[in-house]
Coordinates of C-alpha atoms in Angstrom, one line a residue:
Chain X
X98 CA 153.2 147.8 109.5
X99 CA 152.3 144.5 110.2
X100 CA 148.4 144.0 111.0
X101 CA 148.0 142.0 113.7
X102 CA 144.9 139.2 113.3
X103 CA 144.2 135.5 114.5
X104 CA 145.7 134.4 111.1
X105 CA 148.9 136.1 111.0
X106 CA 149.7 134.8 114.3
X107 CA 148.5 131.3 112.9
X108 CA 150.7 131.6 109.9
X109 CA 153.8 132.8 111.8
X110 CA 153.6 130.2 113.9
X111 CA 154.0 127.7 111.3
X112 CA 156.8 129.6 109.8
X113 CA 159.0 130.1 112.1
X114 CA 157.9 133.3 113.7
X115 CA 160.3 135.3 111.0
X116 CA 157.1 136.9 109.4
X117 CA 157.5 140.0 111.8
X118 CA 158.7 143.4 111.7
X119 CA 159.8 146.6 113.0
X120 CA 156.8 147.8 115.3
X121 CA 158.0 151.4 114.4
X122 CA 160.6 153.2 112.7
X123 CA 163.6 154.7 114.4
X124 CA 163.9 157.9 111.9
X125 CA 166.4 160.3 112.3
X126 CA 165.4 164.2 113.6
X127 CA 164.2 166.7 110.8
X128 CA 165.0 170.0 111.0
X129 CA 161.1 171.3 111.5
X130 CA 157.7 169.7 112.7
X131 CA 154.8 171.2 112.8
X132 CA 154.1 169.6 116.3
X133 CA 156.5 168.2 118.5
X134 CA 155.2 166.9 121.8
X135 CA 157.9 166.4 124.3
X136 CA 158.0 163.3 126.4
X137 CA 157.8 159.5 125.0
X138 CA 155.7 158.4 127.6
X139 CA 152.4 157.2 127.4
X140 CA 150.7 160.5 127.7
X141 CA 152.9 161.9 124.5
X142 CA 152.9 158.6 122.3
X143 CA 148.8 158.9 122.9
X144 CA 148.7 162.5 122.2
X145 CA 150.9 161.9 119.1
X146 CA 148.1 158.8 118.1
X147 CA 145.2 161.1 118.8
X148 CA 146.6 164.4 116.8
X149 CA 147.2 162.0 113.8
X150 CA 144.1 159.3 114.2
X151 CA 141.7 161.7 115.6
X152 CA 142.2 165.0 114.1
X153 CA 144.3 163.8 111.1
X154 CA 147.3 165.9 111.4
X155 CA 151.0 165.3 110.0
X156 CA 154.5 166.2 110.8
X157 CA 154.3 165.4 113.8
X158 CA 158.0 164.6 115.9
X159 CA 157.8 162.7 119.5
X160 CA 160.6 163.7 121.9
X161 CA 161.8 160.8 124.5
X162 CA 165.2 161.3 126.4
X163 CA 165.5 157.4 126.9
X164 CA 163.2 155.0 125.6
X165 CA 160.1 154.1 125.1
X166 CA 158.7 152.6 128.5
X167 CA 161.7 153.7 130.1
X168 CA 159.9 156.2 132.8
X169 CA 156.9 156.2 134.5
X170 CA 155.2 154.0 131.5
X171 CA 157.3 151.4 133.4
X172 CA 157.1 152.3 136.8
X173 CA 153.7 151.4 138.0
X174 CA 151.2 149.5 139.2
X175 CA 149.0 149.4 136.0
X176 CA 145.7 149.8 137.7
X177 CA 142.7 151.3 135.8
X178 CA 139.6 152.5 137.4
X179 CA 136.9 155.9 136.9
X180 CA 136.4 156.0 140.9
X181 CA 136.3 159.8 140.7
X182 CA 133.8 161.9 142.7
X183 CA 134.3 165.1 141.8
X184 CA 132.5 167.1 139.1
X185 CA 134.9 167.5 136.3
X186 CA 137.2 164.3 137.0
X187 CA 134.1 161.6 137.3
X188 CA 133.3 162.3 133.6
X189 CA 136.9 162.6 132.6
X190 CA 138.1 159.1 134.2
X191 CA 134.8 157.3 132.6
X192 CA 135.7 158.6 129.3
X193 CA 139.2 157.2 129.8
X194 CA 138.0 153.5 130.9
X195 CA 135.4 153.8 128.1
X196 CA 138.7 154.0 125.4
X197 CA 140.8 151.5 127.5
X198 CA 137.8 149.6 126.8
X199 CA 138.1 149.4 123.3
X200 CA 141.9 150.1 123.4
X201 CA 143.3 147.0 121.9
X202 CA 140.8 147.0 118.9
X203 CA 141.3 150.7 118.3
X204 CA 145.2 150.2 118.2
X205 CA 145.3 146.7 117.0
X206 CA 147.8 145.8 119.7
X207 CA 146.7 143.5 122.3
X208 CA 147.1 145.8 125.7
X209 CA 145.9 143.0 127.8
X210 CA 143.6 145.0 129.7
X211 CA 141.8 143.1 132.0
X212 CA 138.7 144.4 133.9
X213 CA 138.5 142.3 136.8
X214 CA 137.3 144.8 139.6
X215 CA 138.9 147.3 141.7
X216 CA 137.8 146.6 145.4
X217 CA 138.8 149.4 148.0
X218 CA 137.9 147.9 151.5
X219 CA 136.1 149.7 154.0
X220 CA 136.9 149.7 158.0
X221 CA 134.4 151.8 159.9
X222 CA 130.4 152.8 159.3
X223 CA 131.7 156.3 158.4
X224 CA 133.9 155.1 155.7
X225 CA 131.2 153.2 154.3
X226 CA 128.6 156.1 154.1
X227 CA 131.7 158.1 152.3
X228 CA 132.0 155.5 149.8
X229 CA 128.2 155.4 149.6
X230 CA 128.2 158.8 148.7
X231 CA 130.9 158.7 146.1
X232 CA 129.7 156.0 144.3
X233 CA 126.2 156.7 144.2
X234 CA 127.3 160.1 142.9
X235 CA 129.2 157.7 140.1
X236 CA 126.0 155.9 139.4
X237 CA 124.4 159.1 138.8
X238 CA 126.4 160.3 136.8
X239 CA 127.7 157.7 133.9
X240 CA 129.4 155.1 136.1
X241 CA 127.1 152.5 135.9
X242 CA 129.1 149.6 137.6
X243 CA 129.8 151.1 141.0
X244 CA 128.6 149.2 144.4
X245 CA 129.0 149.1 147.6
X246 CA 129.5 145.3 149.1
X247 CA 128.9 144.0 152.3
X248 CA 130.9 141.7 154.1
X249 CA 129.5 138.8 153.0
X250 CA 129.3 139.7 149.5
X251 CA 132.9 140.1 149.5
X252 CA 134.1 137.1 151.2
X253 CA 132.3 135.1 148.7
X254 CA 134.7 137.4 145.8
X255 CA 138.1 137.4 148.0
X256 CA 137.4 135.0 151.0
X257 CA 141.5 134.7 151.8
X258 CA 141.8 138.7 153.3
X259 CA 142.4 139.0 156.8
X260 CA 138.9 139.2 158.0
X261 CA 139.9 138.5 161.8
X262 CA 137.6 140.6 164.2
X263 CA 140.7 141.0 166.3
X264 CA 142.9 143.2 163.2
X265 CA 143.4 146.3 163.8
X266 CA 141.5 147.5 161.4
X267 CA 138.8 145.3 161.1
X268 CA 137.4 144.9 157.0
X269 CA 133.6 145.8 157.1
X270 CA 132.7 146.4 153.6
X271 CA 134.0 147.0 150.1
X272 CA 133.4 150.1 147.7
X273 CA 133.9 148.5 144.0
X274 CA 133.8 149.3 140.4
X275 CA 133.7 146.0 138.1
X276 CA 134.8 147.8 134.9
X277 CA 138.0 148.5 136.6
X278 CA 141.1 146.5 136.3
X279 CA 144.6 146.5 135.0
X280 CA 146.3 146.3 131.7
X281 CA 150.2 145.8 130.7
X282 CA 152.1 148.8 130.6
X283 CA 154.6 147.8 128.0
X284 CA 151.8 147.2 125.9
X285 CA 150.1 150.5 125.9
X286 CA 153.3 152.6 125.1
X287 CA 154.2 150.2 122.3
X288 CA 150.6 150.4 121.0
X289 CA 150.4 153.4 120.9
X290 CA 153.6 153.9 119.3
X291 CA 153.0 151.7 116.6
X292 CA 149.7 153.6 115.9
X293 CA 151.2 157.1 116.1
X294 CA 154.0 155.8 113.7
X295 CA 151.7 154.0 111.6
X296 CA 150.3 157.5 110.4
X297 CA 153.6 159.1 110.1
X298 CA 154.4 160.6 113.9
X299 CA 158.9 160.5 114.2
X300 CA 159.2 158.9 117.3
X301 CA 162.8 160.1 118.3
X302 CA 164.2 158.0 121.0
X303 CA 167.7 159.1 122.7
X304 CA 166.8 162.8 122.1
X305 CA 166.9 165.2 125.2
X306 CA 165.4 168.5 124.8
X307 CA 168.6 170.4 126.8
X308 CA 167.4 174.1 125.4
X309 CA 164.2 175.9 124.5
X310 CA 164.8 179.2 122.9
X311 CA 161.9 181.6 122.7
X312 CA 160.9 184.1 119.7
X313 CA 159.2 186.6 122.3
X314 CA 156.1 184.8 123.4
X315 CA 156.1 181.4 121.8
X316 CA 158.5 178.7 121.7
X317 CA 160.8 178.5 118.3
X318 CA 163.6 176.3 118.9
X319 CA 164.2 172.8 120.9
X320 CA 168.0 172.0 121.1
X321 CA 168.0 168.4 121.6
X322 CA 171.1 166.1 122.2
X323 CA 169.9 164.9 118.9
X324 CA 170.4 168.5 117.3
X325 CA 168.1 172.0 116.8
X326 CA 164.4 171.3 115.8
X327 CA 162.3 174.2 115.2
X328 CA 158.9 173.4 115.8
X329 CA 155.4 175.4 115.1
X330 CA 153.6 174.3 118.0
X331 CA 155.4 172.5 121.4
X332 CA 153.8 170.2 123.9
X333 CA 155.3 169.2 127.4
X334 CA 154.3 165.8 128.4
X335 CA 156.8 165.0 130.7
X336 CA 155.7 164.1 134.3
X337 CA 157.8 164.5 137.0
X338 CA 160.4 166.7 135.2
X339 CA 157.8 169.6 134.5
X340 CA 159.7 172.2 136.2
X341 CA 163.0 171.5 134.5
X342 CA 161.3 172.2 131.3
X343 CA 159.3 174.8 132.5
X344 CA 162.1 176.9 133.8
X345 CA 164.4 175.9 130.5
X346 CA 161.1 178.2 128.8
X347 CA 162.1 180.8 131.3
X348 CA 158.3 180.5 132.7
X349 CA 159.1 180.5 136.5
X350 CA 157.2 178.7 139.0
X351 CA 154.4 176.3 138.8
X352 CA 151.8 174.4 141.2
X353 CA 154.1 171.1 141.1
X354 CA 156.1 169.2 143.3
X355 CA 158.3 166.2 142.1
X356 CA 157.8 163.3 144.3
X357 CA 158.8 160.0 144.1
X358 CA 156.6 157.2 144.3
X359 CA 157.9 153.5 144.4
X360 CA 156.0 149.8 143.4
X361 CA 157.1 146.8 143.8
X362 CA 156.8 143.1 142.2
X363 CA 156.7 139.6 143.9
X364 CA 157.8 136.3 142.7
X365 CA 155.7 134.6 140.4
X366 CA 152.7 132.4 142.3
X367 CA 149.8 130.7 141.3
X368 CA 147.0 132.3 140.5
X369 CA 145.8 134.1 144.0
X370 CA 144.6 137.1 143.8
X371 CA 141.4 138.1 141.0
X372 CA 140.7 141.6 141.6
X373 CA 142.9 145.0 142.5
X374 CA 142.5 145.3 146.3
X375 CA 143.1 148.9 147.5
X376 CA 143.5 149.0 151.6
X377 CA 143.8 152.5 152.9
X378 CA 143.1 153.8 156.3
X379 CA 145.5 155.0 159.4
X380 CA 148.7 155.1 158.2
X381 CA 148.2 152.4 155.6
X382 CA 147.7 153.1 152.2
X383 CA 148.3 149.7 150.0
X384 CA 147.2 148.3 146.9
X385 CA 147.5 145.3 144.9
X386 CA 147.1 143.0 142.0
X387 CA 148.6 139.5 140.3
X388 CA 149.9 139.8 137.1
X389 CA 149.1 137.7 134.4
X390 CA 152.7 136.3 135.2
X391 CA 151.9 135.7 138.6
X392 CA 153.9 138.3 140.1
X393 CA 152.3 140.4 142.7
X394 CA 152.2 143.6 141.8
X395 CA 151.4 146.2 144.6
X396 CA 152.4 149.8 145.6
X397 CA 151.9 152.2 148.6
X398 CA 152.1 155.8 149.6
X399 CA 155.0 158.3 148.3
X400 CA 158.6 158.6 149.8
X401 CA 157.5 161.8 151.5
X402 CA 160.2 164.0 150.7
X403 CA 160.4 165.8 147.5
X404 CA 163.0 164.1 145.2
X405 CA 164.5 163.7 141.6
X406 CA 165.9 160.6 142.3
X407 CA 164.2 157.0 140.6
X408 CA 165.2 155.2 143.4
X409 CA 163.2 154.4 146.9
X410 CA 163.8 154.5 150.4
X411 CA 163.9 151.4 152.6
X412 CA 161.1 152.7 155.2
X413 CA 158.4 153.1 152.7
X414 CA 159.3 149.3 151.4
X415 CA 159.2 147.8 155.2
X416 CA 155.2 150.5 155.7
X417 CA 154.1 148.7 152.5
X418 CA 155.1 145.4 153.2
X419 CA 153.5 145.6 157.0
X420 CA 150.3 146.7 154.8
X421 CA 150.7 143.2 152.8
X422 CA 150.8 141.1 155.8
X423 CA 147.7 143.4 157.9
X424 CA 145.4 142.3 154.6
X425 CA 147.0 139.2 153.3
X426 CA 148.7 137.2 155.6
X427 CA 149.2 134.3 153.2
X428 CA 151.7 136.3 151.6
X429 CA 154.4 135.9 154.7
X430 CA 156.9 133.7 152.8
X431 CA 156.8 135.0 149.2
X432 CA 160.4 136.7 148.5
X433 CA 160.1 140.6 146.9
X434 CA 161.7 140.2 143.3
X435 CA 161.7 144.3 142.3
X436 CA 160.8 147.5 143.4
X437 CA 161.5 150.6 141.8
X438 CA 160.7 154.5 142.0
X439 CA 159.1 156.6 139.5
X440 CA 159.2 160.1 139.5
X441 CA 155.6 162.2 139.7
X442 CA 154.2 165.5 139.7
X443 CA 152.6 166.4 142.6
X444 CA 150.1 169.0 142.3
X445 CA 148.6 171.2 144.7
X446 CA 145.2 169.8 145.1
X447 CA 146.1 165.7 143.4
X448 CA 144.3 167.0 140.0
X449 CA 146.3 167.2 136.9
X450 CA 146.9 170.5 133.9
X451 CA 146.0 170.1 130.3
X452 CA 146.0 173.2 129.4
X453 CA 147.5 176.4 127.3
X454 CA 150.4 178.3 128.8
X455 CA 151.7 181.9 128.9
X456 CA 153.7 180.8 125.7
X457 CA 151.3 181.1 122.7
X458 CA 152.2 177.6 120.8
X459 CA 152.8 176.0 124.2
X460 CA 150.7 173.3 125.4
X461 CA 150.8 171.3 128.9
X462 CA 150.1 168.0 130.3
X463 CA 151.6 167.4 133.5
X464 CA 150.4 166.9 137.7
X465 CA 149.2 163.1 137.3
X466 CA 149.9 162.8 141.0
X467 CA 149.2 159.1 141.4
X468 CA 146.9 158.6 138.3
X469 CA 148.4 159.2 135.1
X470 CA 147.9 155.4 133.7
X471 CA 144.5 154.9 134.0
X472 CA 144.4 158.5 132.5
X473 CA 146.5 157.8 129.5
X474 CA 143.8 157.5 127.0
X475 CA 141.5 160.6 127.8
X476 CA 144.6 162.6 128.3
X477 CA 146.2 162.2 124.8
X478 CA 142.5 162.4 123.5
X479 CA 142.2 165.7 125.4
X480 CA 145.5 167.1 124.6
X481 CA 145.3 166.5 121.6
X482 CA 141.9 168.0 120.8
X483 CA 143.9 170.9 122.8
X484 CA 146.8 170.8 120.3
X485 CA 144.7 170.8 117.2
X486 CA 142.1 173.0 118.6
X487 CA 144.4 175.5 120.2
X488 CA 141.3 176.0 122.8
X489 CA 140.8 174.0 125.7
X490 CA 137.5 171.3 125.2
X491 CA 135.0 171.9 127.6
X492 CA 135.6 168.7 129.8
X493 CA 138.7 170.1 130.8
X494 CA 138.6 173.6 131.1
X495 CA 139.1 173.3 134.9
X496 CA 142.2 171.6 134.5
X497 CA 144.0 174.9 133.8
X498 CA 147.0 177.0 135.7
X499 CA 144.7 179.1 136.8
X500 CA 142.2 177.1 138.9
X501 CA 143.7 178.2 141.8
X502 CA 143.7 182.1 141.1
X503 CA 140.1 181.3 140.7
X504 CA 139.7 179.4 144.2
X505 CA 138.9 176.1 142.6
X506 CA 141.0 173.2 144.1
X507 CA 139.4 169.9 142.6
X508 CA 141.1 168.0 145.9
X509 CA 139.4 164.5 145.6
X510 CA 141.4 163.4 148.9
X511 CA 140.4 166.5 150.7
X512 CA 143.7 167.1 151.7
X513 CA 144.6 170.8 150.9
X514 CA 147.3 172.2 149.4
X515 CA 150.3 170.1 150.4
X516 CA 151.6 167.9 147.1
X517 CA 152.7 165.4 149.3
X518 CA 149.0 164.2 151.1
X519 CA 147.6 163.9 147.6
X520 CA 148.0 159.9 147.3
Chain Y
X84 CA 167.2 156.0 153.8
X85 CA 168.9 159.8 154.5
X86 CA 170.6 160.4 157.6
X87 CA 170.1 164.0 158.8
X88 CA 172.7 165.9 161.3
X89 CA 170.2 167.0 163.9
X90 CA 171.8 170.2 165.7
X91 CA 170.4 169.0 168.6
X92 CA 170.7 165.1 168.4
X93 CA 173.1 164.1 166.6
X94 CA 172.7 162.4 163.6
X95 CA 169.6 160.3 162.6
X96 CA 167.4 158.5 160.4
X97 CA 165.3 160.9 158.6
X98 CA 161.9 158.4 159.6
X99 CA 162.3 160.1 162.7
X100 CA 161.6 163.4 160.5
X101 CA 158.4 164.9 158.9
X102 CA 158.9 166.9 155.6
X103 CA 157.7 169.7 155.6
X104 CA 158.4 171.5 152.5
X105 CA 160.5 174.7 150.4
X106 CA 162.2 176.2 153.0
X107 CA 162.4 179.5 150.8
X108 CA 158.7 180.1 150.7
X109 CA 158.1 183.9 152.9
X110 CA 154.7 184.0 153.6
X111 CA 153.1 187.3 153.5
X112 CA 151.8 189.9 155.5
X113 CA 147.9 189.0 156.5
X114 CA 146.5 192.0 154.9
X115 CA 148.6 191.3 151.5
X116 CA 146.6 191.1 147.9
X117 CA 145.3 187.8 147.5
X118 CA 148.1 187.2 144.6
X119 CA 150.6 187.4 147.1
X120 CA 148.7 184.6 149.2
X121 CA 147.9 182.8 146.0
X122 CA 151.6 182.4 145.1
X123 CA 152.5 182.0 148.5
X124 CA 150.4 178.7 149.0
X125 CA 150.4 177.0 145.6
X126 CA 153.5 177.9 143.7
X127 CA 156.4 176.3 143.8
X128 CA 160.2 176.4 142.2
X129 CA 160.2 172.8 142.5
X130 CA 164.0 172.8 142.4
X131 CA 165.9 170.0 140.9
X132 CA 169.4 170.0 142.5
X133 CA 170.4 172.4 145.8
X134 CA 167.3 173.4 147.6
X135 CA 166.6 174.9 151.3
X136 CA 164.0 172.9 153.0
X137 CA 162.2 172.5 156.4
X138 CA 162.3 169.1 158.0
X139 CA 160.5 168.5 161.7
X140 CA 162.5 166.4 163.9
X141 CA 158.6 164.8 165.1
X142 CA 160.2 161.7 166.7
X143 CA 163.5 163.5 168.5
X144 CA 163.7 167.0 169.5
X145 CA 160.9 168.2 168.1
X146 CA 162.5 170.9 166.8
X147 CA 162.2 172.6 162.9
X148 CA 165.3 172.5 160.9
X149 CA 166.3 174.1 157.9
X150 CA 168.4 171.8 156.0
X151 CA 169.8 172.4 152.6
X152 CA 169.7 169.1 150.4
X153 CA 170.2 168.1 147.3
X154 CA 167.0 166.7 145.8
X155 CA 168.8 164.8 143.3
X156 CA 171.5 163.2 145.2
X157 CA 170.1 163.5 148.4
X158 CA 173.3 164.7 149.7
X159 CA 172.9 167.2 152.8
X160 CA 175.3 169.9 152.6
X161 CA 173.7 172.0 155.7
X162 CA 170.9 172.0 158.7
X163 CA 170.5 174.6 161.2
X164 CA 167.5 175.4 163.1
X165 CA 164.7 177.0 161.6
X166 CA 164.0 179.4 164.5
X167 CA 167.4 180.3 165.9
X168 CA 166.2 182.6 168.7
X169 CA 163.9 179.4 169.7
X170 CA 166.9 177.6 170.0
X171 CA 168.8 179.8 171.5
X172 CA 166.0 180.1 174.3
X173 CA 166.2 176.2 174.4
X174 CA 169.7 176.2 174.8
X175 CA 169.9 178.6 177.4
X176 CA 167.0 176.5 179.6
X177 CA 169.2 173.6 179.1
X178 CA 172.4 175.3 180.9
X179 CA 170.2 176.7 183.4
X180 CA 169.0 173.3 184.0
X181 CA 172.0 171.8 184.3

């Protein structure tokens, strides 16, 4: 593998950029691995990095049906943030911002993360004291960098929002966190790639699991469209298609819903926009960043119907849009380049699964609801430690099937247990 | 967008509808062991193909359906009303209204 560095981009330059090479190797399927995670999006490329890097383990096999950025890695809105209230998540989230923020040094891929603040505006005195309350709980405990800001402080950050007293939901305030930001998508699964390749991980691309046969209580054979592959210990990172897998193990039912969830990209402008502005209340639910092309990047709630299908529906792209134009008016002429739809789990209370299974060498990671990119680090670092471990760390022993046996829903949104309200 | 054969309105957009959710789901009996209630509420077969659902017509007749969809395709092979003796009864006022 090529190292990256200032100098070999130097000396590339002045030799005709032919100094590069593969990024990772395209092997063909053995007949055994000792782990094989299934899913080649950025949860199971960082689980694969983490099982190698972190806990220094081999024959290691990564499944993907398409390839490599193809799913949900490349279907979203790329925002990172640790805006998490609830005991359990809060520490989770800040560990995961605390890797992004040494992500690109740790992988030696540049993932262009960018921490330029998330600001969530506020629209009423009661929304304000919410937000109080959740970010001084942050500030308590670990999250340094969350404030609330009043109106003038955040005319002076973003002074082009529609601050008209006459909207119809008047901005009064701001709840932010300055470590938050984006990063580039692309970047992150080919990092992490790379990485996991670099200490041996077989990143199979164009290799379906179709069949999972079962020696009694564990898992024994994946029949992939690539061939059999007998595997010691099995790991389902595959989000939004949980339940096919699941019920291919013959495990029944679980406490998922798919649900497709769409984002969308402008044409390229000028630079206009610095931060991630998140506007959310009524029936809006918007938010929104530039690229570092200049694209507009933004997103809004779910298609509201359960649904396999990657493609969106035409009333959620007219909601959104209508939520552009209450907070940024300026944005009236600029033509919609993309959208697209990616398919998520929807859990019963919005809080994901890492966690052991009925199946003895069977290991989950699935019900990212909306938040699976900004989780990507902690949740490979996690499963992993899972994987190798074969006992749940304590950070996420909550995040089991069983929470709700136990009565625990960790339901950030407070919106019981309908997978749909959990945006 | 998915156009839905409303038994009572004809067919519409389904923005007029809400979602509601598995239309196979039989909630138990109030006294039933919590397990029953457990997987009731939070479990789900999360089908990927043919699946019976319940859709509210909010913005029409206000009436619950039971349509069967698929959740790939979106195709809808079927919708009938999810309480038939309610629309029955509605029926019936409508004749003896007219």
């Amino acid at each position: 593998m090529t190292r990256f560095s200032a100098w070999s981009v130097f000396w590339n330059g002045i030799t005709g950029q032919k100094g590069w090479g593969r990024q990772w190797r395209d092997p063909e399927p053995k007949p055994h691995y000792d782990i094989v995670i299934v899913g080649g999006g950025l949860h199971g490329l960082a689980t694969a990095y983490y099982l190698a890097a972190n806990h220094g383990l081999k024959n290691i096999a990564v499944l993907e049906k398409g390839w490599l950025g193809g799913g949900n890695a490349g279907r979203n809105t790329t925002i990172v943030r640790s805006n998490y209230a609830r005991p359990g998540n809060r520490e989770f989230y800040e560990h995961s911002l605390k890797l992004w923020e040494n992500l690109s040094h740790e992988l030696n891929y540049n993932v262009m993360f960018s921490q330029r603040s998330h600001i969530a505006l506020l629209h009423s005195p009661g929304a304000i004291d919410a937000a109080a309350r959740n970010y001084n709980t942050m500030r308590m405990t670990g999250t340094p960098d969350a404030e609330i800001w009043d109106l003038a402080a955040l005319k002076r950050a973003v002074p082009h929002l529609n601050y008209s007293d006459t909207a119809r939901f008047p901005i009064m305030g701001a709840a932010v966190q300055k470590r938050a930001g984006t990063a580039r998508h692309d970047a992150v699964a080919w990092g992490y790639a790379r990485g996991a390749d670099a200490h041996g991980v077989d990143i199979l691309q164009q290799c379906e699991v179709q069949g999972i046969a079962r020696d009694g209580d564990s898992v024994s054979t994946l029949e992939t469209s690539r061939g059999s592959i007998r595997a010691g210990k099995v790991a389902f990172a595959v989000a939004g298609n949980t339940s096919r897998l699941w019920n291919m193990a013959g495990l029944g039912k679980l406490p998922i819903e798919s649900h497709k969830l769409q984002a969308f990209v402008s044409e390229p402008l000028k630079p206009l926009l610095d931060q991630v502005v998140v506007f959310g209340i009524g029936g809006a639910h918007f938010y929104m960043s530039q690229s570092d092309k200049g694209g507009m990047v933004f997103g809004g709630d779910l298609d509201w119907y359960k649904s396999y299908a990657q493609r969106g529906n035409l009333p959620i792209v007219q909601d959104v849009s209508e939520a552009a134009m209450s907070i940024l008016p300026c944005l009236g002429r600029v033509k919609l380049l993309r959208h697209w739809s990616g398919l998520v789990d929807m859990s019963m209370d919005g809080t994901h699964f890492i966690c052991k299974t009925p199946l003895a060498n069977l290991y989950l990671n699935a019900g990212w609801n909306y938040g699976g990119f900004k989780a990507t680090p902690a949740s490979g670092w996690y499963f992993a430690d899972l994987i190798a471990n074969d006992r749940p760390h304590d950070r996420i022993r909550n995040y089991d099937l069983k929470r709700f046996e136990r009565g625990l829903q960790i339901d950030e949104r407070g919106a019981g247990p309908d997978p749909k309200l959990h945006g | 967008m998915i156009r839905i054969p409303c038994p009572f309105c004809g067919t519409r957009d389904h923005s007029e509808f809400t979602y509601g959710g598995d239309g196979t789901i039989e909630y138990p009996a109030l006294d039933a062991p919590k397990e029953d209630w457990h997987d009731a509420v939070f479990l789900r077969d999360n089908v990927c193909g043919m699946q019976l659902e319940t859709w509210h017509h909010v913005h029409g007749c206000r009436m619950w359906l039971l349509v069967e969809r698929d959740t790939l395709t979106h195709e809808i092979h079927s919708v009938r009303p999810a309480h038939p003796g309610l629309a029955a009864m509605f029926e019936t006022d409508q004749e003896a209204g007219e």
